[in-house]
Coordinates of C-alpha atoms and ligand atoms in Angstrom, one line a residue:
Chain A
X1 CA 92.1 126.2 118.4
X2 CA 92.6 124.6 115.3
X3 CA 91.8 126.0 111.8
X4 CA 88.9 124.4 111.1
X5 CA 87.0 124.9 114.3
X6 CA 88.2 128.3 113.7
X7 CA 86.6 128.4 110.7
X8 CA 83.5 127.2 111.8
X9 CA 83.4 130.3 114.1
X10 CA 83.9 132.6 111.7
X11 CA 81.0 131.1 109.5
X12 CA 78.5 131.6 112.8
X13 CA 79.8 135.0 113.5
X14 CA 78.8 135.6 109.7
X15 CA 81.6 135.7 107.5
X16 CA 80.1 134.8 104.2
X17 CA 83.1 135.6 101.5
X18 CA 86.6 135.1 101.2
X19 CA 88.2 136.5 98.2
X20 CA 86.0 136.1 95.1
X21 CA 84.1 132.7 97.3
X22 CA 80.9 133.3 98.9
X23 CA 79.6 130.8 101.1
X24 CA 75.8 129.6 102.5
X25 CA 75.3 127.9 104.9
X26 CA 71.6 128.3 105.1
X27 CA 71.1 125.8 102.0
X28 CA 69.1 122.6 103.3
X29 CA 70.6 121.2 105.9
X30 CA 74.6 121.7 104.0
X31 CA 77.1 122.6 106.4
X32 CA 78.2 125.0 103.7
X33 CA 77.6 125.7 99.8
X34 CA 80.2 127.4 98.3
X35 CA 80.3 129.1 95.0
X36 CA 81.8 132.5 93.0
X37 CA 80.1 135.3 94.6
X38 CA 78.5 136.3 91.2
X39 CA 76.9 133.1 91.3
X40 CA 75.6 133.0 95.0
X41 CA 71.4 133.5 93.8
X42 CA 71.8 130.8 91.9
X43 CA 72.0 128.3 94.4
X44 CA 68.8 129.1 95.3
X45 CA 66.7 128.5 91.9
X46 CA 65.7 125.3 90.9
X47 CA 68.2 122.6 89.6
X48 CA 70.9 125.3 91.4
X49 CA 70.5 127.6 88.0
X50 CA 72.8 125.6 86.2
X51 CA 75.7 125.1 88.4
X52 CA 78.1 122.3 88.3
X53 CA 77.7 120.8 91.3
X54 CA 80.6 119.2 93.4
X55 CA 79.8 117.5 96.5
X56 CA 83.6 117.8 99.0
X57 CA 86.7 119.7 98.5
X58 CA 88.4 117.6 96.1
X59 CA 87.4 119.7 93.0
X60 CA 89.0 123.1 94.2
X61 CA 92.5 122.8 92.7
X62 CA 90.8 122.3 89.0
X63 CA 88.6 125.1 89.8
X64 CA 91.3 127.6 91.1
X65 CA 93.8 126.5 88.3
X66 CA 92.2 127.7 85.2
X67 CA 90.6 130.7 84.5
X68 CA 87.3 130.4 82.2
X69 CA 89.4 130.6 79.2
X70 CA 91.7 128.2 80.3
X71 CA 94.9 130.6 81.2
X72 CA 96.8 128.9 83.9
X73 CA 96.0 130.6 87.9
X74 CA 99.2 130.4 89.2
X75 CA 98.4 133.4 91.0
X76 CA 95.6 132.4 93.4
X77 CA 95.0 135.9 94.4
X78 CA 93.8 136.7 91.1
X79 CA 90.2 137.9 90.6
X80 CA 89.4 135.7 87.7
X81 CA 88.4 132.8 89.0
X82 CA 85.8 130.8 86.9
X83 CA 82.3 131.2 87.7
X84 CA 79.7 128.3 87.2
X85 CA 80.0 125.7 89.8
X86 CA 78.9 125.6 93.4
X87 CA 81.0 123.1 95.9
X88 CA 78.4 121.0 98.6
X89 CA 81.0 121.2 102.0
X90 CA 79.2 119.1 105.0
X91 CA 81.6 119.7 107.5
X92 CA 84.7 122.5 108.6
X93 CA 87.7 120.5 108.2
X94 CA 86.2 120.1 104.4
X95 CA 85.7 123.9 103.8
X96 CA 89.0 124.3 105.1
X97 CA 90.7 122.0 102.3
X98 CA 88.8 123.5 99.9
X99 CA 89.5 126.8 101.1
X100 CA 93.4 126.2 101.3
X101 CA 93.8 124.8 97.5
X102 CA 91.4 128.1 96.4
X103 CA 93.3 130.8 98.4
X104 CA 96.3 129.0 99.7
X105 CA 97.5 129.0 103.6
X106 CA 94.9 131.8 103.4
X107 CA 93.1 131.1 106.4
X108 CA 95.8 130.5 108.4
X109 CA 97.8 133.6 107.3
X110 CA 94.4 135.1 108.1
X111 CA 94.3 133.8 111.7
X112 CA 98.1 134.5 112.3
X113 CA 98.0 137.9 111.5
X114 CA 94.5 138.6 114.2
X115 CA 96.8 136.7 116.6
X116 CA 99.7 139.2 116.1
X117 CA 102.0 135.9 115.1
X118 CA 102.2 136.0 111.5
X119 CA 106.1 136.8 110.5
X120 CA 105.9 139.4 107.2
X121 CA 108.8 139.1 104.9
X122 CA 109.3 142.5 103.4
X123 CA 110.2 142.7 99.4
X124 CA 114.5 142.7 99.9
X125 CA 114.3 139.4 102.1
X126 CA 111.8 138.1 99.7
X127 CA 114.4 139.0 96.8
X128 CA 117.7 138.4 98.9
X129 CA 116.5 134.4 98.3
X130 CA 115.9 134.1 94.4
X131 CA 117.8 132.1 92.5
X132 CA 119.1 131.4 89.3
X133 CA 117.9 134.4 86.8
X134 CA 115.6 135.8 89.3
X135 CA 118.7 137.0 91.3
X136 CA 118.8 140.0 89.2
X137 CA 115.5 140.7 90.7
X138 CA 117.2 142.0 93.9
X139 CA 118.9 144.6 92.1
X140 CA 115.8 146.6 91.6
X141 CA 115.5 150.1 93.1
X142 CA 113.4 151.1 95.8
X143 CA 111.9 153.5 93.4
X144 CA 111.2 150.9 90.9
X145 CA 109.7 148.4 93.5
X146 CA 107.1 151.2 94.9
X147 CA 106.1 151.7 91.4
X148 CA 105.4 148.0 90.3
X149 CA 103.4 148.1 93.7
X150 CA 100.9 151.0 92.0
X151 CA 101.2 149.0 88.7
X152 CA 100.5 145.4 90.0
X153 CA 98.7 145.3 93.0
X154 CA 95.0 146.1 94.7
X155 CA 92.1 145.1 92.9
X156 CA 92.3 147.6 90.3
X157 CA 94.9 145.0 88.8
X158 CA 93.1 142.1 89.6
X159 CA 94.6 141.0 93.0
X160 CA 92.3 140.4 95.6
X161 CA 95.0 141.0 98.5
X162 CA 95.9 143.2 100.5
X163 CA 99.8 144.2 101.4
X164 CA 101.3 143.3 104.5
X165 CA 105.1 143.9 103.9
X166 CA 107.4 146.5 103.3
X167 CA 110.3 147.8 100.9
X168 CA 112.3 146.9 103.9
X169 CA 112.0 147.4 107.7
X170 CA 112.4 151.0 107.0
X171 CA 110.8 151.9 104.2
X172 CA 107.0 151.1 103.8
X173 CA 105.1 151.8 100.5
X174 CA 104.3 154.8 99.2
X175 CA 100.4 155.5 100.0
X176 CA 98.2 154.1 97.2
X177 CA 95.0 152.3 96.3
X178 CA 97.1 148.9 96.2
X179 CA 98.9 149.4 99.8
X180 CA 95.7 150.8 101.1
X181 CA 93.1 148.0 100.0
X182 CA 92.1 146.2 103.1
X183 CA 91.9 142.8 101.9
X184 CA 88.0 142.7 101.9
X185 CA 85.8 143.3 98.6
X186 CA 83.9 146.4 98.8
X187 CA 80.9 147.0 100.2
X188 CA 81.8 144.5 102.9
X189 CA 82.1 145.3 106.4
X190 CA 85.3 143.7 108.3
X191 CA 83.4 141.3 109.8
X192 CA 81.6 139.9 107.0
X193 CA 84.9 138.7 104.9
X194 CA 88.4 136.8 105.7
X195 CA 90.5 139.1 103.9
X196 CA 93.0 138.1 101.6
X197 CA 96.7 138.7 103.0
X198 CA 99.9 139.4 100.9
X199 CA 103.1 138.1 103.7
X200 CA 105.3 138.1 100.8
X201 CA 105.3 139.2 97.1
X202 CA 104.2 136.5 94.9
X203 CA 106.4 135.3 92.1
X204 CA 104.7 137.4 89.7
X205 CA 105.4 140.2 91.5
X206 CA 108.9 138.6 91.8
X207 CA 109.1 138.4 87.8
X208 CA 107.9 142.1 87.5
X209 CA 111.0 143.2 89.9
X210 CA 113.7 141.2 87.3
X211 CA 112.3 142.6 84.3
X212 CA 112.3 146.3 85.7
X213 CA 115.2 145.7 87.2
X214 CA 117.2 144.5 83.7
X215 CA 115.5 147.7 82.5
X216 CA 116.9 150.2 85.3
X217 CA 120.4 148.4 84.3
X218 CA 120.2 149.0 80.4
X219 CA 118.7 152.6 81.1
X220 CA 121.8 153.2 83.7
X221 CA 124.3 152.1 80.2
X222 CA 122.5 153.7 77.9
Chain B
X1 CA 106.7 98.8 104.3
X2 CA 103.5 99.9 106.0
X3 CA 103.8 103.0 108.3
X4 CA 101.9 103.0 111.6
X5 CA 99.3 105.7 111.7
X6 CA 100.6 109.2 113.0
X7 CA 96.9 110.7 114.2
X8 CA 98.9 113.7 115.5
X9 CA 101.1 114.6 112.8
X10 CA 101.3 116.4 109.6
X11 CA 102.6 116.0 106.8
X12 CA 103.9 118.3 104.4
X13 CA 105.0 117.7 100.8
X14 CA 107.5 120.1 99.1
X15 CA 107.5 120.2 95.5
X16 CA 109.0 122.7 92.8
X17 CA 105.7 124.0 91.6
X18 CA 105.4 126.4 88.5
X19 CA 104.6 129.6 86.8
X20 CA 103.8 128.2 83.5
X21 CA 102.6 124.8 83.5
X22 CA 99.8 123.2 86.6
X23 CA 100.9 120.0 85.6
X24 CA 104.0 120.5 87.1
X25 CA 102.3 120.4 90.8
X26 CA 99.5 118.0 89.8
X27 CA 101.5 114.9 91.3
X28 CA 102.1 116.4 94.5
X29 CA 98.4 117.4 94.9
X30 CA 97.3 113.9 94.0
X31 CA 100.1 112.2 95.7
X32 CA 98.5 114.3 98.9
X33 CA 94.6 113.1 98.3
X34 CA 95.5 109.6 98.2
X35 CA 97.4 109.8 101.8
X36 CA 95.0 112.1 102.8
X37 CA 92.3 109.2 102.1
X38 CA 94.3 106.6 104.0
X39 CA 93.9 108.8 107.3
X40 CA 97.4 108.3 108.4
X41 CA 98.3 111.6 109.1
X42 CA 95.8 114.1 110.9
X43 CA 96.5 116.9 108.0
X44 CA 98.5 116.6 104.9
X45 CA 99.8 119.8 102.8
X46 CA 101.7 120.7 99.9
X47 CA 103.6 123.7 99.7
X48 CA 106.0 124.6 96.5
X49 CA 108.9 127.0 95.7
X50 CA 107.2 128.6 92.4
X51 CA 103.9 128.1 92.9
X52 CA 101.4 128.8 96.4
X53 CA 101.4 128.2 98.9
X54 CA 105.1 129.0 99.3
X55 CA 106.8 127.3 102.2
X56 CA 106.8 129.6 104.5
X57 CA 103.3 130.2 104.2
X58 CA 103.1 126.4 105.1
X59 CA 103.7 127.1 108.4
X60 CA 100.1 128.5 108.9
X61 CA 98.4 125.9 107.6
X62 CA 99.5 123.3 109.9
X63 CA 97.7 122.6 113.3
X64 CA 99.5 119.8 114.5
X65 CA 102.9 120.7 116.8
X66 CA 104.9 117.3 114.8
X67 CA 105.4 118.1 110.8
X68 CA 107.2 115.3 108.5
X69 CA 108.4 117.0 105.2
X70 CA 109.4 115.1 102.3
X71 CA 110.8 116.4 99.6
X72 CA 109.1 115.7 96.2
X73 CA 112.1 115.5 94.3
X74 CA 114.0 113.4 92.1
X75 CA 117.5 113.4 94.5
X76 CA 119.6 115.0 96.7
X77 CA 120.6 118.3 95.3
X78 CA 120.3 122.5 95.5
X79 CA 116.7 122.4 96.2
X80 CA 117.0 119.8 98.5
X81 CA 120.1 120.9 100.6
X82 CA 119.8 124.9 100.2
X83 CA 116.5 126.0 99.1
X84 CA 114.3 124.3 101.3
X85 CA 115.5 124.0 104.7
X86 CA 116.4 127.6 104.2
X87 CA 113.0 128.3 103.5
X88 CA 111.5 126.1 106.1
X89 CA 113.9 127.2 108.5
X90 CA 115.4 123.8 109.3
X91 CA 118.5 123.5 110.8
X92 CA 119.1 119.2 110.5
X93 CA 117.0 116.5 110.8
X94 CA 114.9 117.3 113.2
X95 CA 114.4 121.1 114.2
X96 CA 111.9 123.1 116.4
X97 CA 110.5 126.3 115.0
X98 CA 108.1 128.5 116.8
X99 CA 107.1 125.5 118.9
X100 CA 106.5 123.0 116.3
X101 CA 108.7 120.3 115.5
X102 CA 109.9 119.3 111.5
X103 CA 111.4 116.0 110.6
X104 CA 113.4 116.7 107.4
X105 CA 113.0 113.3 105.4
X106 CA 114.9 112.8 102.1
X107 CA 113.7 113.1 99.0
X108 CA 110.9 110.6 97.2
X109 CA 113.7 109.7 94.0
X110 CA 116.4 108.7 96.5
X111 CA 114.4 105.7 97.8
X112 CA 115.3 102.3 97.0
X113 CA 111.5 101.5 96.3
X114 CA 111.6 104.0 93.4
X115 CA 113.2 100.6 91.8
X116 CA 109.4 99.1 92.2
X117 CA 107.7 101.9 91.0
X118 CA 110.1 102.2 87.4
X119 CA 109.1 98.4 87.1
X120 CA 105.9 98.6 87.3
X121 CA 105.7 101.6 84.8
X122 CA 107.7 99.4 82.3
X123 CA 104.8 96.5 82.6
X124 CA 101.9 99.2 82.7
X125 CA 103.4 101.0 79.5
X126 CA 104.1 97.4 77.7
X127 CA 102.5 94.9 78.7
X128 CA 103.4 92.6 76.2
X129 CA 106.8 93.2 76.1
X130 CA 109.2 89.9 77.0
X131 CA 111.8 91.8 79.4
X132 CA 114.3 89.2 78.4
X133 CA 113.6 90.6 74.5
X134 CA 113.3 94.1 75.5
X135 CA 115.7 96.8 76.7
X136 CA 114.9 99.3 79.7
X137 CA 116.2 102.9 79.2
X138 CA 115.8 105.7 82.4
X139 CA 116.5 108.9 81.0
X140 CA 117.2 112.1 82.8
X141 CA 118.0 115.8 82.2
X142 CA 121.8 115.3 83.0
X143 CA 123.6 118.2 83.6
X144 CA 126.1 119.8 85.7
X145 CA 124.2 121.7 87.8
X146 CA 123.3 118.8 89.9
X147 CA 125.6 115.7 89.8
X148 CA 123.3 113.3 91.8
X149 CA 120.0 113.6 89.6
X150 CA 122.7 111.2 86.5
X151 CA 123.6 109.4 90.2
X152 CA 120.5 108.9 91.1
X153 CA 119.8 107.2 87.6
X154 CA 122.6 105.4 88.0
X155 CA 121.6 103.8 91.1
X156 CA 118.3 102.7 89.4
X157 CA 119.4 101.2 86.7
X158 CA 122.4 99.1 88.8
X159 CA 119.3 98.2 91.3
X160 CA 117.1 97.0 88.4
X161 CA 119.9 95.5 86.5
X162 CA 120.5 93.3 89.9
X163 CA 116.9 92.8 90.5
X164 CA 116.5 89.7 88.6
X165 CA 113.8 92.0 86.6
X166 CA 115.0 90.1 83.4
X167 CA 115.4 92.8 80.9
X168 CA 117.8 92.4 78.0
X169 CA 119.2 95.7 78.9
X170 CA 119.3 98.2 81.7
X171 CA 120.7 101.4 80.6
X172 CA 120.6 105.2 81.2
X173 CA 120.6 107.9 79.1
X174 CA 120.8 112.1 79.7
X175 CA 118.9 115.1 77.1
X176 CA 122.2 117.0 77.8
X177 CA 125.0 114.8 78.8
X178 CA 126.4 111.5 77.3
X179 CA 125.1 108.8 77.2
X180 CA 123.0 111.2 74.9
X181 CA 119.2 109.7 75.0
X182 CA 118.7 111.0 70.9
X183 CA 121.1 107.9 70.6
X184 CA 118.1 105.6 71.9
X185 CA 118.3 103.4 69.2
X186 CA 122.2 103.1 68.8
X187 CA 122.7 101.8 72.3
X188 CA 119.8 98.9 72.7
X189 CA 120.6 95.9 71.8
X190 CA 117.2 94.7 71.6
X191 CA 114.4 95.5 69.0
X192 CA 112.3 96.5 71.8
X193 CA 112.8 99.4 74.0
X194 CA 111.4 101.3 77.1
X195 CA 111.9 104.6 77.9
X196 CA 111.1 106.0 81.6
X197 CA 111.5 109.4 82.1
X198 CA 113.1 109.6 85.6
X199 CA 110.9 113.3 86.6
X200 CA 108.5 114.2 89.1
X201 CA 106.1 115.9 86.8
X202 CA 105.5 115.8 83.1
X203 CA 106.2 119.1 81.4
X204 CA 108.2 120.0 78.7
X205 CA 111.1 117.7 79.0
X206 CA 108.5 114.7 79.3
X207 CA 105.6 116.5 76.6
X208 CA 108.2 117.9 74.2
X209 CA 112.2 117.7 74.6
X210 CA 112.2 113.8 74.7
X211 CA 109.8 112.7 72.3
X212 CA 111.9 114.9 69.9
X213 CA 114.5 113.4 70.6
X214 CA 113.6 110.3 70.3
X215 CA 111.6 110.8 67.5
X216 CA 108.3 110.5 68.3
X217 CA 107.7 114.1 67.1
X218 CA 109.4 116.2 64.8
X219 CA 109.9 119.7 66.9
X220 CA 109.5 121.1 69.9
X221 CA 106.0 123.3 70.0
X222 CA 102.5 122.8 69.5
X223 CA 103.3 119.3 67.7
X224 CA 103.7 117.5 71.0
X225 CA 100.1 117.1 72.2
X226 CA 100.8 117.1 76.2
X227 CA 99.5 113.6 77.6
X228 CA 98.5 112.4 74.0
X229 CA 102.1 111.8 74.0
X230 CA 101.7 108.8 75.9
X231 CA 98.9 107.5 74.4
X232 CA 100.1 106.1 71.3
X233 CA 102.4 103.1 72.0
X234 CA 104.7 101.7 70.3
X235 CA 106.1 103.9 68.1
X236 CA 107.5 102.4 65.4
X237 CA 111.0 104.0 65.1
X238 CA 114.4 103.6 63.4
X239 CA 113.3 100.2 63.1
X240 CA 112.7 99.4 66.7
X241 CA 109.3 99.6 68.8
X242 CA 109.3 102.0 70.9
X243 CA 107.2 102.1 74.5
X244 CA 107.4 106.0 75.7
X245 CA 105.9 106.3 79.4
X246 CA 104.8 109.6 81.5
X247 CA 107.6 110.8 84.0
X248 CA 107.6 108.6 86.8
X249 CA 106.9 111.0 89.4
X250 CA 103.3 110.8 88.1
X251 CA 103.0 107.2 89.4
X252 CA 100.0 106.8 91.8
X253 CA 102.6 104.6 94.1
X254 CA 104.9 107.4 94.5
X255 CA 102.8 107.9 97.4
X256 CA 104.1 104.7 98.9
X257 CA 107.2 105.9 98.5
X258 CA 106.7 109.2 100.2
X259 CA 105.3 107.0 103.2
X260 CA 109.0 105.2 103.0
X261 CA 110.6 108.2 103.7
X262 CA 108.6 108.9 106.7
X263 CA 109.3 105.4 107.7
X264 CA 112.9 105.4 106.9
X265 CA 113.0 109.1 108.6
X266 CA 111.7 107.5 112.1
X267 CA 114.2 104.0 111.8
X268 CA 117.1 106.3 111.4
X269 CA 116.1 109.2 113.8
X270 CA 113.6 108.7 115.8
X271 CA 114.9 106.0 118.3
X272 CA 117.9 108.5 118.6
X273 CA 115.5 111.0 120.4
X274 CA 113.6 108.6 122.2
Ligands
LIG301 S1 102.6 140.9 95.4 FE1 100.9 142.2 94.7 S2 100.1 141.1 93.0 FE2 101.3 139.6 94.1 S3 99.8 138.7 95.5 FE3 100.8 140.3 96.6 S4 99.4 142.0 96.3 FE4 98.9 140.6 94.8

């Protein structure tokens, strides 16, 4: 089925958040209103409480790109995205651009992984293919790796996703609250939320493993 | 050349994407909407090696079973020939993965329409300027890494020269290889000179490393105001005038062009398979 339609039944079997988005689709006669969860009441008080409003999709890569403060999102799983706006969707292949330049190939990682064909790349194969300076990020211990995980990860670092892959086919991560978040914000129920899916570390988590790894390397001289 | 409407094909546009700077990926994401809104293709993505999604997320995010990928990228080179059809997966032109099918086009700054597109930037940023009074300068990073980003400069500036565009001069000029483009002034004949940066996205080399070398500003750092940069032709230089334009990649037509590669990618492949 494609990913829109698939959307659409998600919507009616009532998912209502994705990451940090919440969507209504009980406004007027919208397909769907999207906004920042903080800002969901909102919608419903006169002149939308203030929102911006943005009527289609086009808007959501300005949205997702800047934090409130104006640092560059590069990492979309981030949970600072700006609040203040609501987005006026009137159809599913909309919400799905929209929902592909907030959160990325999100949906579709989303559906691939229920469907049990979603190919994980653990951390070495995800290293194995830097290049230039970020080689050296390959050359970080396993040790070193399973502690950025507990030092970057899960939403006590601000990362709304939650971690498919591996050290390497053998080793999985050490138990944690980043490898056990589930993807979904608490207090949500599974069926309420698409959770947010890590396949492969992000190039922040990419820059982390070069840096520690240049400091396992000086240590190892010193 | 216009392309016939592929209502059952996707397209997917790979770009370099960044850490550090969004404007880096802005072209590819507007170069998208516009195709998007022409409603030749039934989905068009973007997908980046820095920034997400990366491209092997792309996979999920295409419905349709045929996917055309063109590379947004200046030319031929690492990226191009190593980094992404290892990361898509592709094996040549055309390859099947997990039951969809990828046509590998080449990449948008190998085109011979690019030639249109540097033109029209030249009129845009001077309008006034006489060609036949006024020299043409495409610069470039120039470096060893990739021999055919200077090449594909080259091939510009011998297209343009044989265009019958007029100018007084066609020339090209490097940051980090001879000709040196800090020698701007040294090497046009003419009082008037344009200077295209041959990138696809404006960043530091177009915001900050050229216009100090050129002169517009006097070091690298908060001193070059990002787009401002562009707003305040002609400079009045070393006794010349001095157009400065954005990178080209930036160019609303560099959608056409992307559509050329589709086009170009079905002449020379597609009756092969059919
Ligand atoms: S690698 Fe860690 S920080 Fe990066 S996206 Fe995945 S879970 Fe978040």
């Amino acid at each position: 089925m494609p990913i829109a339609s698939e959307l659409r039944n998600l919507l009616r079997s009532g998912v209502h958040r994705m990451g940090e988005l919440e969507f209504q689709t009980n406004v007027s006669n919208h397909f769907c209103i999207v906004t920042h969860w903080q800002d969901a009441g909102r919608v419903n008080v006169p002149g939308f409480g203030g929102l911006a409003r943005h009527d289609g999709p086009s808007a959501a890569r300005d949205l997702a790109c800047r934090t409130e403060d104006g640092q560059y999102r590069f990492n979309k799983g981030q949970t600072n995205l700006q609040r203040g706006w609501m987005m006026v969707l009137e159809n599913e292949e909309d919400l799905r651009q929209a929902l592909d330049l907030f959160y990325p190939a999100g949906v579709g990682v989303f559906l691939a992984h229920r469907n049990d064909t979603l190919e994980v790349e653990n951390l070495r194969d995800k290293l194995q293919r830097q290049s230039g300076m970020y080689r050296l990020a390959g050359k970080i211990s396993d040790a070193g790796a399973q502690q950025l995980v507990r030092k970057i990860c899960g939403p006590d670092h601000a990362c709304a996703r939650r971690i498919l892959w591996q050290i390497d086919a053998h080793t999985p991560l050490d138990d944690s609250a980043a490898s056990r978040f589930s993807g979904i914000p608490a207090p949500l129920a599974e069926n309420e939320a698409i959770p947010l899916l890590c396949r492969e570390a992000c190039n922040f988590f990419v820059e982390e493993c070069r840096k520690a790894a240049q400091e396992e390397m000086q240590d190892q001289t010193s | 050349m216009p392309i016939a409407p592929k209502p059952h094909s996707a397209l997917l546009i790979v770009g370099h994407g960044s850490t550090g700077n969004p404007d880096s990926s802005a072209p590819c994401f507007e170069h998208a909407d516009a195709i998007r809104r022409r409603g030749l293709f039934a989905e068009v993505h973007c997908c980046f090696w820095k920034e997400e999604p990366s491209m092997r997320e792309a996979f999920y995010m295409i419905d349709s079973a045929e996917v055309y990928v063109v590379p947004d990228f200046i030319s031929e080179g690492y990226f191009t020939q190593d980094v992404i059809p290892r990361e898509l997966q592709l094996t040549g032109p055309t390859t099947i993965i997990r039951g969809k099918t990828f046509h590998y086009c080449l990449p948008v700054g190998s085109h011979p329409s690019m030639t249109r597109l540097i033109l029209r930037r030249a009129r845009e940023v001077a309008p006034d300027a006489d060609p036949a009074q006024t020299t043409l300068i495409i610069t470039g990073h120039g470096t060893n890494l990739n021999p055919n980003s200077a090449q594909a400069i080259r091939d510009q500036v011998s297209r343009i020269a044989a265009s019958g565009a007029g100018y007084a001069a066609v020339l090209d000029a490097y940051m980090e290889e001879p000709p040196f483009i800090a020698g701007w002034d040294l090497m046009a004949p003419t009082t008037q000179v344009i200077v295209v940066p041959f990138f696809i996205a404006d960043g530091l080399h177009s915001y900050q490393d050229i216009p100090v070398l050129l002169g517009i500003e006097k070091e690298t750092g908060a001193a070059a105001s990002q787009r401002d940069i562009f707003r305040h032709n002609p400079h009045h230089l070393r006794d010349k005038l001095l157009y400065y334009s954005s990178a080209i990649g930036t160019e609303r037509l560099l959608a056409d062009v992307i559509l050329d590669q589709v086009a170009d990618f079905d002449r020379m492949h597609k009756s092969a398979l059919t």
